[in-house]
Amino acid sequence: MKLIVSWVACRSFLFYRPSEDTSRSGNYLNPQQNPRSESSNVERLGEARERELLGNAHYVDFSTLIINMAIQDATIIAPPALISITTLLSLLAALSILVAAVVLSKRLLPQPQSRRTVILHTWHLFDFLIHTLLEGPYLYHSLFSYSVTPPSSGDYPHPASLSTASTRKFLGYSDRNYGAAHSSFPTALLWQEYARADARWANTDLTIISIELLTVLIAGPLALYVCYLLQRPTKNVAASTCFWMTILATGEIYGGFMTFAPEWLTESSNLDTTNWMYMWLYLVFFNGLWVAIPAWVLWVAYGEMKEAFKKADEIDGKSKSK
């Protein structure tokens, strides 16, 4: 704060230029109060030119000047808060869902179970909760939260009359802006926080919404169904478990690719890759989970199917030898 005040004082001193002749610093706007109002026209024109060159500095309210400079410089020097209450609550929500998945998985799975089965069950339960509790509200805000665009007015191009929504219809409306950015509900604030890393999640990005329709309505319930199958570890269920895990994991990886491929092709125009937290925590870590773990699930399912076909071949060979 001392640095800002010192800077403002220096700027005020450097840019404040009083008149050289203090006897002529009266109110030049009122000729009746000017002792030299009877001067020649040439002299009056000279004084007007002098006032123009001096910029009328001696008419400026010095205290107002300092306050305005302080506000301006404080805005430039003080950057926006990187970690806000919304940031902490959003991260806490994701962590709480993970803890809930771990606790519920231990209660729902019959014991004893292998570590691999526990991890698979916990992941699919966590996947279901994320798709339902976090991405479900995003889809809701994308379809039902909106603000109405003001109609074109006579003062065009005033910013209030400009809108990208007027160039296309979404859900049959051309005068509505949909998305989490147009709601103050807590779940909307969470997606507004994530939109600081990826701006597409604040409004109606058609690619994101299309992917989320499949994610919320199909991938979420399918993840819960996989959990149900893992809770019934029988030979007849093992094949179904591997099949549906493969379908779901493939969809997760494909969805991640389709989410970021348009950005890679347009130099990440909507992504904030300059901020370390947005880049490595929001974009890389959180989205990387839905690539790395589904890839591991595919490897597990492949191993199970390979082993099953191997045993089937052995049984078939023995039956032919007889």
mmCIF file with all atom_site columns, N, CA, C and O in Angstrom, residues 150-184:
data_model
loop_
_atom_site.group_PDB
_atom_site.id
_atom_site.type_symbol
_atom_site.label_atom_id
_atom_site.label_alt_id
_atom_site.label_comp_id
_atom_site.label_asym_id
_atom_site.label_entity_id
_atom_site.label_seq_id
_atom_site.pdbx_PDB_ins_code
_atom_site.Cartn_x
_atom_site.Cartn_y
_atom_site.Cartn_z
_atom_site.occupancy
_atom_site.B_iso_or_equiv
_atom_site.pdbx_formal_charge
_atom_site.auth_seq_id
_atom_site.auth_comp_id
_atom_site.auth_asym_id
_atom_site.auth_atom_id
_atom_site.pdbx_PDB_model_num
ATOM 1   N N  . PRO A 1 150 ? -30.709 -8.192  -24.566 1.00 0.00 ? 150 PRO A N  1
ATOM 2   C CA . PRO A 1 150 ? -31.498 -6.993  -24.906 1.00 0.00 ? 150 PRO A CA 1
ATOM 3   C C  . PRO A 1 150 ? -31.652 -6.871  -26.416 1.00 0.00 ? 150 PRO A C  1
ATOM 4   O O  . PRO A 1 150 ? -30.733 -7.195  -27.170 1.00 0.00 ? 150 PRO A O  1
ATOM 5   N N  . PRO A 1 151 ? -32.803 -6.419  -26.894 1.00 0.00 ? 151 PRO A N  1
ATOM 6   C CA . PRO A 1 151 ? -32.996 -6.261  -28.338 1.00 0.00 ? 151 PRO A CA 1
ATOM 7   C C  . PRO A 1 151 ? -32.110 -5.153  -28.893 1.00 0.00 ? 151 PRO A C  1
ATOM 8   O O  . PRO A 1 151 ? -31.631 -4.292  -28.155 1.00 0.00 ? 151 PRO A O  1
ATOM 9   N N  . SER A 1 152 ? -31.898 -5.198  -30.181 1.00 0.00 ? 152 SER A N  1
ATOM 10  C CA . SER A 1 152 ? -31.110 -4.156  -30.830 1.00 0.00 ? 152 SER A CA 1
ATOM 11  C C  . SER A 1 152 ? -31.752 -2.794  -30.593 1.00 0.00 ? 152 SER A C  1
ATOM 12  O O  . SER A 1 152 ? -32.966 -2.643  -30.664 1.00 0.00 ? 152 SER A O  1
ATOM 13  N N  . SER A 1 153 ? -30.927 -1.811  -30.292 1.00 0.00 ? 153 SER A N  1
ATOM 14  C CA . SER A 1 153 ? -31.436 -0.491  -29.950 1.00 0.00 ? 153 SER A CA 1
ATOM 15  C C  . SER A 1 153 ? -30.840 0.560   -30.869 1.00 0.00 ? 153 SER A C  1
ATOM 16  O O  . SER A 1 153 ? -29.966 0.275   -31.679 1.00 0.00 ? 153 SER A O  1
ATOM 17  N N  . GLY A 1 154 ? -31.328 1.792   -30.694 1.00 0.00 ? 154 GLY A N  1
ATOM 18  C CA . GLY A 1 154 ? -30.872 2.881   -31.540 1.00 0.00 ? 154 GLY A CA 1
ATOM 19  C C  . GLY A 1 154 ? -29.443 3.279   -31.290 1.00 0.00 ? 154 GLY A C  1
ATOM 20  O O  . GLY A 1 154 ? -28.830 3.951   -32.122 1.00 0.00 ? 154 GLY A O  1
ATOM 21  N N  . ASP A 1 155 ? -28.894 2.913   -30.116 1.00 0.00 ? 155 ASP A N  1
ATOM 22  C CA . ASP A 1 155 ? -27.516 3.291   -29.810 1.00 0.00 ? 155 ASP A CA 1
ATOM 23  C C  . ASP A 1 155 ? -26.526 2.221   -30.244 1.00 0.00 ? 155 ASP A C  1
ATOM 24  O O  . ASP A 1 155 ? -25.407 2.191   -29.778 1.00 0.00 ? 155 ASP A O  1
ATOM 25  N N  . TYR A 1 156 ? -26.938 1.310   -31.090 1.00 0.00 ? 156 TYR A N  1
ATOM 26  C CA . TYR A 1 156 ? -26.028 0.304   -31.638 1.00 0.00 ? 156 TYR A CA 1
ATOM 27  C C  . TYR A 1 156 ? -24.809 0.995   -32.252 1.00 0.00 ? 156 TYR A C  1
ATOM 28  O O  . TYR A 1 156 ? -24.953 2.003   -32.921 1.00 0.00 ? 156 TYR A O  1
ATOM 29  N N  . PRO A 1 157 ? -23.567 0.512   -32.035 1.00 0.00 ? 157 PRO A N  1
ATOM 30  C CA . PRO A 1 157 ? -23.209 -0.750  -31.380 1.00 0.00 ? 157 PRO A CA 1
ATOM 31  C C  . PRO A 1 157 ? -22.872 -0.635  -29.892 1.00 0.00 ? 157 PRO A C  1
ATOM 32  O O  . PRO A 1 157 ? -21.753 -0.951  -29.491 1.00 0.00 ? 157 PRO A O  1
ATOM 33  N N  . HIS A 1 158 ? -23.803 -0.158  -29.096 1.00 0.00 ? 158 HIS A N  1
ATOM 34  C CA . HIS A 1 158 ? -23.615 -0.209  -27.645 1.00 0.00 ? 158 HIS A CA 1
ATOM 35  C C  . HIS A 1 158 ? -23.447 -1.667  -27.216 1.00 0.00 ? 158 HIS A C  1
ATOM 36  O O  . HIS A 1 158 ? -24.132 -2.545  -27.748 1.00 0.00 ? 158 HIS A O  1
ATOM 37  N N  . PRO A 1 159 ? -22.537 -1.955  -26.235 1.00 0.00 ? 159 PRO A N  1
ATOM 38  C CA . PRO A 1 159 ? -22.286 -3.361  -25.850 1.00 0.00 ? 159 PRO A CA 1
ATOM 39  C C  . PRO A 1 159 ? -23.536 -4.118  -25.456 1.00 0.00 ? 159 PRO A C  1
ATOM 40  O O  . PRO A 1 159 ? -23.626 -5.326  -25.656 1.00 0.00 ? 159 PRO A O  1
ATOM 41  N N  . ALA A 1 160 ? -24.543 -3.433  -24.901 1.00 0.00 ? 160 ALA A N  1
ATOM 42  C CA . ALA A 1 160 ? -25.761 -4.135  -24.475 1.00 0.00 ? 160 ALA A CA 1
ATOM 43  C C  . ALA A 1 160 ? -26.528 -4.714  -25.654 1.00 0.00 ? 160 ALA A C  1
ATOM 44  O O  . ALA A 1 160 ? -27.310 -5.650  -25.490 1.00 0.00 ? 160 ALA A O  1
ATOM 45  N N  . SER A 1 161 ? -26.311 -4.189  -26.833 1.00 0.00 ? 161 SER A N  1
ATOM 46  C CA . SER A 1 161 ? -27.053 -4.668  -27.995 1.00 0.00 ? 161 SER A CA 1
ATOM 47  C C  . SER A 1 161 ? -26.240 -5.651  -28.825 1.00 0.00 ? 161 SER A C  1
ATOM 48  O O  . SER A 1 161 ? -26.687 -6.096  -29.868 1.00 0.00 ? 161 SER A O  1
ATOM 49  N N  . LEU A 1 162 ? -25.053 -5.998  -28.359 1.00 0.00 ? 162 LEU A N  1
ATOM 50  C CA . LEU A 1 162 ? -24.215 -6.952  -29.062 1.00 0.00 ? 162 LEU A CA 1
ATOM 51  C C  . LEU A 1 162 ? -24.314 -8.304  -28.399 1.00 0.00 ? 162 LEU A C  1
ATOM 52  O O  . LEU A 1 162 ? -24.230 -8.413  -27.188 1.00 0.00 ? 162 LEU A O  1
ATOM 53  N N  . SER A 1 163 ? -24.445 -9.374  -29.155 1.00 0.00 ? 163 SER A N  1
ATOM 54  C CA . SER A 1 163 ? -24.499 -10.717 -28.590 1.00 0.00 ? 163 SER A CA 1
ATOM 55  C C  . SER A 1 163 ? -24.249 -11.738 -29.679 1.00 0.00 ? 163 SER A C  1
ATOM 56  O O  . SER A 1 163 ? -24.745 -11.630 -30.795 1.00 0.00 ? 163 SER A O  1
ATOM 57  N N  . THR A 1 164 ? -23.449 -12.770 -29.333 1.00 0.00 ? 164 THR A N  1
ATOM 58  C CA . THR A 1 164 ? -23.227 -13.857 -30.278 1.00 0.00 ? 164 THR A CA 1
ATOM 59  C C  . THR A 1 164 ? -24.458 -14.733 -30.409 1.00 0.00 ? 164 THR A C  1
ATOM 60  O O  . THR A 1 164 ? -24.599 -15.483 -31.360 1.00 0.00 ? 164 THR A O  1
ATOM 61  N N  . ALA A 1 165 ? -25.367 -14.644 -29.396 1.00 0.00 ? 165 ALA A N  1
ATOM 62  C CA . ALA A 1 165 ? -26.566 -15.481 -29.449 1.00 0.00 ? 165 ALA A CA 1
ATOM 63  C C  . ALA A 1 165 ? -27.475 -15.115 -30.617 1.00 0.00 ? 165 ALA A C  1
ATOM 64  O O  . ALA A 1 165 ? -28.261 -15.925 -31.079 1.00 0.00 ? 165 ALA A O  1
ATOM 65  N N  . SER A 1 166 ? -27.385 -13.878 -31.106 1.00 0.00 ? 166 SER A N  1
ATOM 66  C CA . SER A 1 166 ? -28.261 -13.444 -32.179 1.00 0.00 ? 166 SER A CA 1
ATOM 67  C C  . SER A 1 166 ? -27.888 -14.076 -33.509 1.00 0.00 ? 166 SER A C  1
ATOM 68  O O  . SER A 1 166 ? -28.669 -14.018 -34.457 1.00 0.00 ? 166 SER A O  1
ATOM 69  N N  . THR A 1 167 ? -26.723 -14.674 -33.621 1.00 0.00 ? 167 THR A N  1
ATOM 70  C CA . THR A 1 167 ? -26.284 -15.261 -34.877 1.00 0.00 ? 167 THR A CA 1
ATOM 71  C C  . THR A 1 167 ? -26.738 -16.703 -35.028 1.00 0.00 ? 167 THR A C  1
ATOM 72  O O  . THR A 1 167 ? -26.593 -17.280 -36.089 1.00 0.00 ? 167 THR A O  1
ATOM 73  N N  . ARG A 1 168 ? -27.289 -17.324 -33.978 1.00 0.00 ? 168 ARG A N  1
ATOM 74  C CA . ARG A 1 168 ? -27.729 -18.702 -34.073 1.00 0.00 ? 168 ARG A CA 1
ATOM 75  C C  . ARG A 1 168 ? -28.824 -18.950 -33.042 1.00 0.00 ? 168 ARG A C  1
ATOM 76  O O  . ARG A 1 168 ? -28.959 -18.220 -32.072 1.00 0.00 ? 168 ARG A O  1
ATOM 77  N N  . LYS A 1 169 ? -29.576 -20.005 -33.244 1.00 0.00 ? 169 LYS A N  1
ATOM 78  C CA . LYS A 1 169 ? -30.602 -20.402 -32.296 1.00 0.00 ? 169 LYS A CA 1
ATOM 79  C C  . LYS A 1 169 ? -30.115 -21.585 -31.485 1.00 0.00 ? 169 LYS A C  1
ATOM 80  O O  . LYS A 1 169 ? -29.551 -22.539 -32.031 1.00 0.00 ? 169 LYS A O  1
ATOM 81  N N  . PHE A 1 170 ? -30.349 -21.529 -30.174 1.00 0.00 ? 170 PHE A N  1
ATOM 82  C CA . PHE A 1 170 ? -30.042 -22.641 -29.291 1.00 0.00 ? 170 PHE A CA 1
ATOM 83  C C  . PHE A 1 170 ? -31.320 -23.008 -28.556 1.00 0.00 ? 170 PHE A C  1
ATOM 84  O O  . PHE A 1 170 ? -31.928 -22.160 -27.902 1.00 0.00 ? 170 PHE A O  1
ATOM 85  N N  . LEU A 1 171 ? -31.763 -24.260 -28.717 1.00 0.00 ? 171 LEU A N  1
ATOM 86  C CA . LEU A 1 171 ? -33.031 -24.724 -28.155 1.00 0.00 ? 171 LEU A CA 1
ATOM 87  C C  . LEU A 1 171 ? -34.213 -23.914 -28.685 1.00 0.00 ? 171 LEU A C  1
ATOM 88  O O  . LEU A 1 171 ? -35.223 -23.743 -27.999 1.00 0.00 ? 171 LEU A O  1
ATOM 89  N N  . GLY A 1 172 ? -34.062 -23.382 -29.887 1.00 0.00 ? 172 GLY A N  1
ATOM 90  C CA . GLY A 1 172 ? -35.146 -22.655 -30.514 1.00 0.00 ? 172 GLY A CA 1
ATOM 91  C C  . GLY A 1 172 ? -35.202 -21.173 -30.197 1.00 0.00 ? 172 GLY A C  1
ATOM 92  O O  . GLY A 1 172 ? -36.112 -20.484 -30.653 1.00 0.00 ? 172 GLY A O  1
ATOM 93  N N  . TYR A 1 173 ? -34.232 -20.670 -29.410 1.00 0.00 ? 173 TYR A N  1
ATOM 94  C CA . TYR A 1 173 ? -34.232 -19.259 -29.020 1.00 0.00 ? 173 TYR A CA 1
ATOM 95  C C  . TYR A 1 173 ? -32.965 -18.581 -29.536 1.00 0.00 ? 173 TYR A C  1
ATOM 96  O O  . TYR A 1 173 ? -31.872 -19.132 -29.445 1.00 0.00 ? 173 TYR A O  1
ATOM 97  N N  . SER A 1 174 ? -33.143 -17.374 -30.045 1.00 0.00 ? 174 SER A N  1
ATOM 98  C CA . SER A 1 174 ? -32.000 -16.591 -30.497 1.00 0.00 ? 174 SER A CA 1
ATOM 99  C C  . SER A 1 174 ? -31.714 -15.409 -29.582 1.00 0.00 ? 174 SER A C  1
ATOM 100 O O  . SER A 1 174 ? -30.721 -14.699 -29.784 1.00 0.00 ? 174 SER A O  1
ATOM 101 N N  . ASP A 1 175 ? -32.576 -15.176 -28.595 1.00 0.00 ? 175 ASP A N  1
ATOM 102 C CA . ASP A 1 175 ? -32.399 -14.033 -27.696 1.00 0.00 ? 175 ASP A CA 1
ATOM 103 C C  . ASP A 1 175 ? -32.006 -14.465 -26.287 1.00 0.00 ? 175 ASP A C  1
ATOM 104 O O  . ASP A 1 175 ? -32.126 -13.677 -25.347 1.00 0.00 ? 175 ASP A O  1
ATOM 105 N N  . ARG A 1 176 ? -31.549 -15.711 -26.134 1.00 0.00 ? 176 ARG A N  1
ATOM 106 C CA . ARG A 1 176 ? -31.164 -16.209 -24.813 1.00 0.00 ? 176 ARG A CA 1
ATOM 107 C C  . ARG A 1 176 ? -29.703 -16.677 -24.815 1.00 0.00 ? 176 ARG A C  1
ATOM 108 O O  . ARG A 1 176 ? -29.251 -17.300 -25.783 1.00 0.00 ? 176 ARG A O  1
ATOM 109 N N  . ASN A 1 177 ? -29.006 -16.356 -23.733 1.00 0.00 ? 177 ASN A N  1
ATOM 110 C CA . ASN A 1 177 ? -27.651 -16.842 -23.518 1.00 0.00 ? 177 ASN A CA 1
ATOM 111 C C  . ASN A 1 177 ? -27.693 -17.879 -22.399 1.00 0.00 ? 177 ASN A C  1
ATOM 112 O O  . ASN A 1 177 ? -27.980 -17.554 -21.258 1.00 0.00 ? 177 ASN A O  1
ATOM 113 N N  . TYR A 1 178 ? -27.438 -19.139 -22.742 1.00 0.00 ? 178 TYR A N  1
ATOM 114 C CA . TYR A 1 178 ? -27.518 -20.234 -21.787 1.00 0.00 ? 178 TYR A CA 1
ATOM 115 C C  . TYR A 1 178 ? -26.139 -20.526 -21.192 1.00 0.00 ? 178 TYR A C  1
ATOM 116 O O  . TYR A 1 178 ? -25.111 -20.205 -21.776 1.00 0.00 ? 178 TYR A O  1
ATOM 117 N N  . GLY A 1 179 ? -26.145 -21.183 -20.034 1.00 0.00 ? 179 GLY A N  1
ATOM 118 C CA . GLY A 1 179 ? -24.905 -21.649 -19.440 1.00 0.00 ? 179 GLY A CA 1
ATOM 119 C C  . GLY A 1 179 ? -24.766 -21.290 -17.978 1.00 0.00 ? 179 GLY A C  1
ATOM 120 O O  . GLY A 1 179 ? -25.559 -20.515 -17.415 1.00 0.00 ? 179 GLY A O  1
ATOM 121 N N  . ALA A 1 180 ? -23.728 -21.843 -17.347 1.00 0.00 ? 180 ALA A N  1
ATOM 122 C CA . ALA A 1 180 ? -23.485 -21.611 -15.922 1.00 0.00 ? 180 ALA A CA 1
ATOM 123 C C  . ALA A 1 180 ? -23.174 -20.156 -15.623 1.00 0.00 ? 180 ALA A C  1
ATOM 124 O O  . ALA A 1 180 ? -23.391 -19.684 -14.502 1.00 0.00 ? 180 ALA A O  1
ATOM 125 N N  . ALA A 1 181 ? -22.662 -19.426 -16.605 1.00 0.00 ? 181 ALA A N  1
ATOM 126 C CA . ALA A 1 181 ? -22.323 -18.022 -16.389 1.00 0.00 ? 181 ALA A CA 1
ATOM 127 C C  . ALA A 1 181 ? -23.549 -17.164 -16.121 1.00 0.00 ? 181 ALA A C  1
ATOM 128 O O  . ALA A 1 181 ? -23.424 -16.043 -15.621 1.00 0.00 ? 181 ALA A O  1
ATOM 129 N N  . HIS A 1 182 ? -24.733 -17.689 -16.427 1.00 0.00 ? 182 HIS A N  1
ATOM 130 C CA . HIS A 1 182 ? -25.965 -16.918 -16.286 1.00 0.00 ? 182 HIS A CA 1
ATOM 131 C C  . HIS A 1 182 ? -26.794 -17.393 -15.100 1.00 0.00 ? 182 HIS A C  1
ATOM 132 O O  . HIS A 1 182 ? -28.019 -17.264 -15.099 1.00 0.00 ? 182 HIS A O  1
ATOM 133 N N  . SER A 1 183 ? -26.126 -17.957 -14.086 1.00 0.00 ? 183 SER A N  1
ATOM 134 C CA . SER A 1 183 ? -26.801 -18.404 -12.876 1.00 0.00 ? 183 SER A CA 1
ATOM 135 C C  . SER A 1 183 ? -25.902 -18.118 -11.683 1.00 0.00 ? 183 SER A C  1
ATOM 136 O O  . SER A 1 183 ? -24.671 -18.093 -11.803 1.00 0.00 ? 183 SER A O  1
ATOM 137 N N  . SER A 1 184 ? -26.516 -17.898 -10.528 1.00 0.00 ? 184 SER A N  1
ATOM 138 C CA . SER A 1 184 ? -25.775 -17.668 -9.285  1.00 0.00 ? 184 SER A CA 1
ATOM 139 C C  . SER A 1 184 ? -25.906 -18.842 -8.319  1.00 0.00 ? 184 SER A C  1
ATOM 140 O O  . SER A 1 184 ? -25.522 -18.733 -7.155  1.00 0.00 ? 184 SER A O  1
#
